[in-house]
Short mmCIF file of C-alpha atoms in Angstrom, two decimals:
data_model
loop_
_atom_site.label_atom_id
_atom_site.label_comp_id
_atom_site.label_asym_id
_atom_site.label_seq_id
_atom_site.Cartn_x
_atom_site.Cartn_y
_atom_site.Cartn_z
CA UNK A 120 0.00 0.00 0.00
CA UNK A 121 1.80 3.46 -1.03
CA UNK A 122 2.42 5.52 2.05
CA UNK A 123 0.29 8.27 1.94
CA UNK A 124 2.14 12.04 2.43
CA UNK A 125 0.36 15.09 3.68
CA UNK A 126 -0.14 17.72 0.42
CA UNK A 127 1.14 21.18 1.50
CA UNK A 128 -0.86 24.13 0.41
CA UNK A 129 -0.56 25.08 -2.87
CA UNK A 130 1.61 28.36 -1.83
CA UNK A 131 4.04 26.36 0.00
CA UNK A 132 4.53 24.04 -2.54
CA UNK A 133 5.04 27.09 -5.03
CA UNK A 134 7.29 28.62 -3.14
CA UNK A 135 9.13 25.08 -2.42
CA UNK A 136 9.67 24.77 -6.60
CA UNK A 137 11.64 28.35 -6.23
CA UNK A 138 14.10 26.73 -4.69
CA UNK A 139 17.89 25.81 -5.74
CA UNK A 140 19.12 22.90 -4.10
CA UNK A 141 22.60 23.01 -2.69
CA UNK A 142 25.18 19.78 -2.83
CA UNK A 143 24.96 18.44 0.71
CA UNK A 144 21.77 20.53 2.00
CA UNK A 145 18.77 18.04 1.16
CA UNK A 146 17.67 15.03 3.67
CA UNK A 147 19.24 11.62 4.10
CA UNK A 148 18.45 9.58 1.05
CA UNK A 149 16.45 12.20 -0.55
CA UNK A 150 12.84 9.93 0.53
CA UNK A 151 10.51 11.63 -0.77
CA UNK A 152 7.85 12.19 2.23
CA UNK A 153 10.10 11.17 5.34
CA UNK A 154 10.50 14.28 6.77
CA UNK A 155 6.94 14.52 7.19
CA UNK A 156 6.25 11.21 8.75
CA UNK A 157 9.29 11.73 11.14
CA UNK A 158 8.50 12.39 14.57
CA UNK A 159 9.19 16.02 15.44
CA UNK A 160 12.09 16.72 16.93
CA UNK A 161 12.29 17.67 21.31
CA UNK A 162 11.38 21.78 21.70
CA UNK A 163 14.66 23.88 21.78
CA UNK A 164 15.27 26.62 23.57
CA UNK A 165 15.74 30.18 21.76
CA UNK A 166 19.87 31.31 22.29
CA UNK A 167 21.54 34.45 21.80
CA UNK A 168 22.82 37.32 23.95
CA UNK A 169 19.27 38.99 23.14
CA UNK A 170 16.68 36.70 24.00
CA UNK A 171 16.83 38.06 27.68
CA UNK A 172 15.64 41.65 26.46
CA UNK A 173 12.14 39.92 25.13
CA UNK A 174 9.43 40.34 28.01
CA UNK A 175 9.31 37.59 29.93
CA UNK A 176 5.67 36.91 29.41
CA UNK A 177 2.79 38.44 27.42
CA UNK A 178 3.42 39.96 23.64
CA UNK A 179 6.42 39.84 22.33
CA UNK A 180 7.39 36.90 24.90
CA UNK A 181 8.91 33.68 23.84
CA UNK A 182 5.76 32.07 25.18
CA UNK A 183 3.07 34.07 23.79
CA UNK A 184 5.59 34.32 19.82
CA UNK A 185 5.15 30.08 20.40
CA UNK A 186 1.36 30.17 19.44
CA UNK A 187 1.07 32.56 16.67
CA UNK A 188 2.01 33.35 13.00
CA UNK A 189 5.32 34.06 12.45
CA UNK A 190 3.80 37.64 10.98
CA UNK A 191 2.48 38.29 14.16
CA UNK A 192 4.88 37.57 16.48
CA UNK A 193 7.27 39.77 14.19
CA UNK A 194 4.61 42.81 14.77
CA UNK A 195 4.46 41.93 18.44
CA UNK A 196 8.13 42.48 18.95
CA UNK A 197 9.27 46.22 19.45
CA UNK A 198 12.85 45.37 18.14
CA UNK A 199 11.36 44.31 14.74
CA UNK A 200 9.14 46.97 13.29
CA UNK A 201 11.59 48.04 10.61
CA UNK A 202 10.95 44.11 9.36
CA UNK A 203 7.08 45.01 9.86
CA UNK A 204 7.31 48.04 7.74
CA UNK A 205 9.18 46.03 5.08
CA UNK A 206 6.36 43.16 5.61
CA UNK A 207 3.66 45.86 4.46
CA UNK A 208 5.55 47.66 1.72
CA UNK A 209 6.04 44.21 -0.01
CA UNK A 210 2.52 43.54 0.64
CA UNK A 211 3.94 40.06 1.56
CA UNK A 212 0.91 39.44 4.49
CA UNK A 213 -0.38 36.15 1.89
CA UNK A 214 3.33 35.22 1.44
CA UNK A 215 3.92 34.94 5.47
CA UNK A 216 0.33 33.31 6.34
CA UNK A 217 1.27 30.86 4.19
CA UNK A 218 4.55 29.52 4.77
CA UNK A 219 5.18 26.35 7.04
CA UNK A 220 7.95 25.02 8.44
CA UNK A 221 10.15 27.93 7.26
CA UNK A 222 12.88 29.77 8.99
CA UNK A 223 12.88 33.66 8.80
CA UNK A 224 16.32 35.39 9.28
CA UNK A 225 14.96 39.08 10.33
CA UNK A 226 17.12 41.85 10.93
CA UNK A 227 16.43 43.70 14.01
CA UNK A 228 15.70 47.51 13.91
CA UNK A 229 19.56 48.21 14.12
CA UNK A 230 20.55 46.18 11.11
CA UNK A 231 18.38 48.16 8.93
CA UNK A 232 19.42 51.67 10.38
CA UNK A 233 22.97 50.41 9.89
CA UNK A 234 22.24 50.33 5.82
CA UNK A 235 23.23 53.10 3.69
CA UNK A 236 20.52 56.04 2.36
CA UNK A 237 20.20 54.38 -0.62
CA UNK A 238 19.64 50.82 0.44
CA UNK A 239 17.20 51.70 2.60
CA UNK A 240 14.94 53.85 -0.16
CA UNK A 241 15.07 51.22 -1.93
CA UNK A 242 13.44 49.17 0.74
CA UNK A 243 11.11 51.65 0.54
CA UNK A 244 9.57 50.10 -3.46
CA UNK A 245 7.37 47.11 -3.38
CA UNK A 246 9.62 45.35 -5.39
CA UNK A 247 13.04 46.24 -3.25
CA UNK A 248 11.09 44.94 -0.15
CA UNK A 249 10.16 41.80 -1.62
CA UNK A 250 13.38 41.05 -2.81
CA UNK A 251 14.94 41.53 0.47
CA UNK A 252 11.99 39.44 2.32
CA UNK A 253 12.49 36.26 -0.01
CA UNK A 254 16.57 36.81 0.12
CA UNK A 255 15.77 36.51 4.38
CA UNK A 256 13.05 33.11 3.83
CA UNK A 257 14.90 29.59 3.66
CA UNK A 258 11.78 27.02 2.96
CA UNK A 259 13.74 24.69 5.91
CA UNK A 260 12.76 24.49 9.51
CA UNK A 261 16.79 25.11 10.92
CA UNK A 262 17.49 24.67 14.08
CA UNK A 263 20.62 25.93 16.37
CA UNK A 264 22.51 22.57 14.95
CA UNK A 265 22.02 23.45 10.97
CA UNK A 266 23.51 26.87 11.43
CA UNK A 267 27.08 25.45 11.95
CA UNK A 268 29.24 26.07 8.79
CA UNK A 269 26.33 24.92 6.04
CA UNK A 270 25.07 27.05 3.31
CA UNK A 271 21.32 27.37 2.41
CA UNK A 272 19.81 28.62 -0.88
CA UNK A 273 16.91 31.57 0.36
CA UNK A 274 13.44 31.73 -1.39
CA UNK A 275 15.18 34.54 -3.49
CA UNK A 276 17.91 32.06 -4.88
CA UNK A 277 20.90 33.69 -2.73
CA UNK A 278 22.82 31.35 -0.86
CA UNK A 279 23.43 32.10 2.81
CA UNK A 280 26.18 31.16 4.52
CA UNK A 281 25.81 29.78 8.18
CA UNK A 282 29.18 29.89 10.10
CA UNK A 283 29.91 29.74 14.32
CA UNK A 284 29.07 27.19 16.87
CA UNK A 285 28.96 27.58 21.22
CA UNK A 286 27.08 31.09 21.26
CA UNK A 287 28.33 32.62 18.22
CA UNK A 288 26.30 31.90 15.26
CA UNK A 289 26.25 34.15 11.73
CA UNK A 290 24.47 34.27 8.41
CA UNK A 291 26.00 36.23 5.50
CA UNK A 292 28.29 37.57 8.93
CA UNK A 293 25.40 38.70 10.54
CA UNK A 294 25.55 37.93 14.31
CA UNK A 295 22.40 35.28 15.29
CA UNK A 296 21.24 37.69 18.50
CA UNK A 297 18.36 35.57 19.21
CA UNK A 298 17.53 32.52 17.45
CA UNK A 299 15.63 29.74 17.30
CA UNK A 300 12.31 31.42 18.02
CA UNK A 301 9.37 28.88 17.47
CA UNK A 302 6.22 30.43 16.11
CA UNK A 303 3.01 28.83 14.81
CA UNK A 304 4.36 28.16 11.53
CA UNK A 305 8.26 29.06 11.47
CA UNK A 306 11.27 29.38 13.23
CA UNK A 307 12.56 33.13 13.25
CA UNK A 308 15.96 34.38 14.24
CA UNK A 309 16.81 38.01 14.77
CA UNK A 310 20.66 39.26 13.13
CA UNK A 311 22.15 42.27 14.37
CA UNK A 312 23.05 43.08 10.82
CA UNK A 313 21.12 42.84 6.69
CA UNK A 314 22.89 39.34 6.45
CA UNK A 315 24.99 39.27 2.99
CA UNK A 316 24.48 35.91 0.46
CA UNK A 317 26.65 34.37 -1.85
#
């Protein structure tokens, strides 16, 4: 009897096709339908020197960002609004509501006030937004473990770079300050800096 496999929804799976595989990134054996009978892996903890600045409880919390949408857990959290803003210029709400099992890099407030005048009106088009939010998407739930020295092909087709291990973790050599934030539907993790591909 052929082993049934759960169908994503139809915007996941688009957005799955965008993808360029990378030498050495894809499961064991390449089964087609494994990961999703595997048995979820035990809950990590978030890590990174600024997880302790979230609230402790209530919005914004690591408890409270655990049961909702990545999108609103990103408007819940005070460092993040400059990745809000960006959300809502690239009219990207559909995008985010449906993605599953994702992992959103997201450049804290900071990061984006660190980019240069013309970056940043750039960011301010529709399409400069977008691009920027599908560079930051990997369709790949990554945990603390996959960010040591791999490389990862974004929704955008850049390839980030993960580097580190103990407490120091990068992407494109942007400092992981708090990562491994579960949401509903991703895992998000905040850089200290726009993180650089290729």
């Amino acid at each position: 009897m052929p082993r049934r496999t759960p169908r994503p929804p139809a915007l996941l799976a688009a957005l799955a096709l965008a993808l360029v595989p990378l030498t050495g990134c894809a499961g064991p054996g390449g089964d087609s339908g494994t990961p999703a009978a595997a048995a979820p892996p035990p809950p990590e903890k978030a890590f990174g020197p600024s997880c302790s600045a979230l609230p402790a409880d209530g919005p914004g919390s690591l408890g409270a960002m655990g049961g909702v949408p990545v999108l609103s857990a990103i408007d819940q959290t005070k460092d993040l609004t400059a990745m809000s803003a960006l959300i809502k210029t690239a009219k990207a709400k559909d995008l985010f509501d449906s993605m599953d099992n994702v992992t959103v890099f997201t450049p804290n407030d900071a990061a984006f006030a660190k980019l240069p005048e013309e970056q940043r009106k750039a960011l301010g088009t529709q399409s400069g937004a977008s691009d920027l939010l599908r560079r930051l998407i990997v369709v790949r739930d990554l945990r603390k473990a996959d960010l040591a020295d791999k490389s990862y092909t974004s929704l955008q087709g850049a390839v980030l770079k993960a580097t580190g291990g103990g407490d120091d973790y990068r992407i494109g050599g942007a400092q992981v300050v708090c990562g491994s934030i579960r949401t509903a539907n991703a895992r998000l993790a905040v850089l200290d800096q726009v993180p650089a591909s290729g």
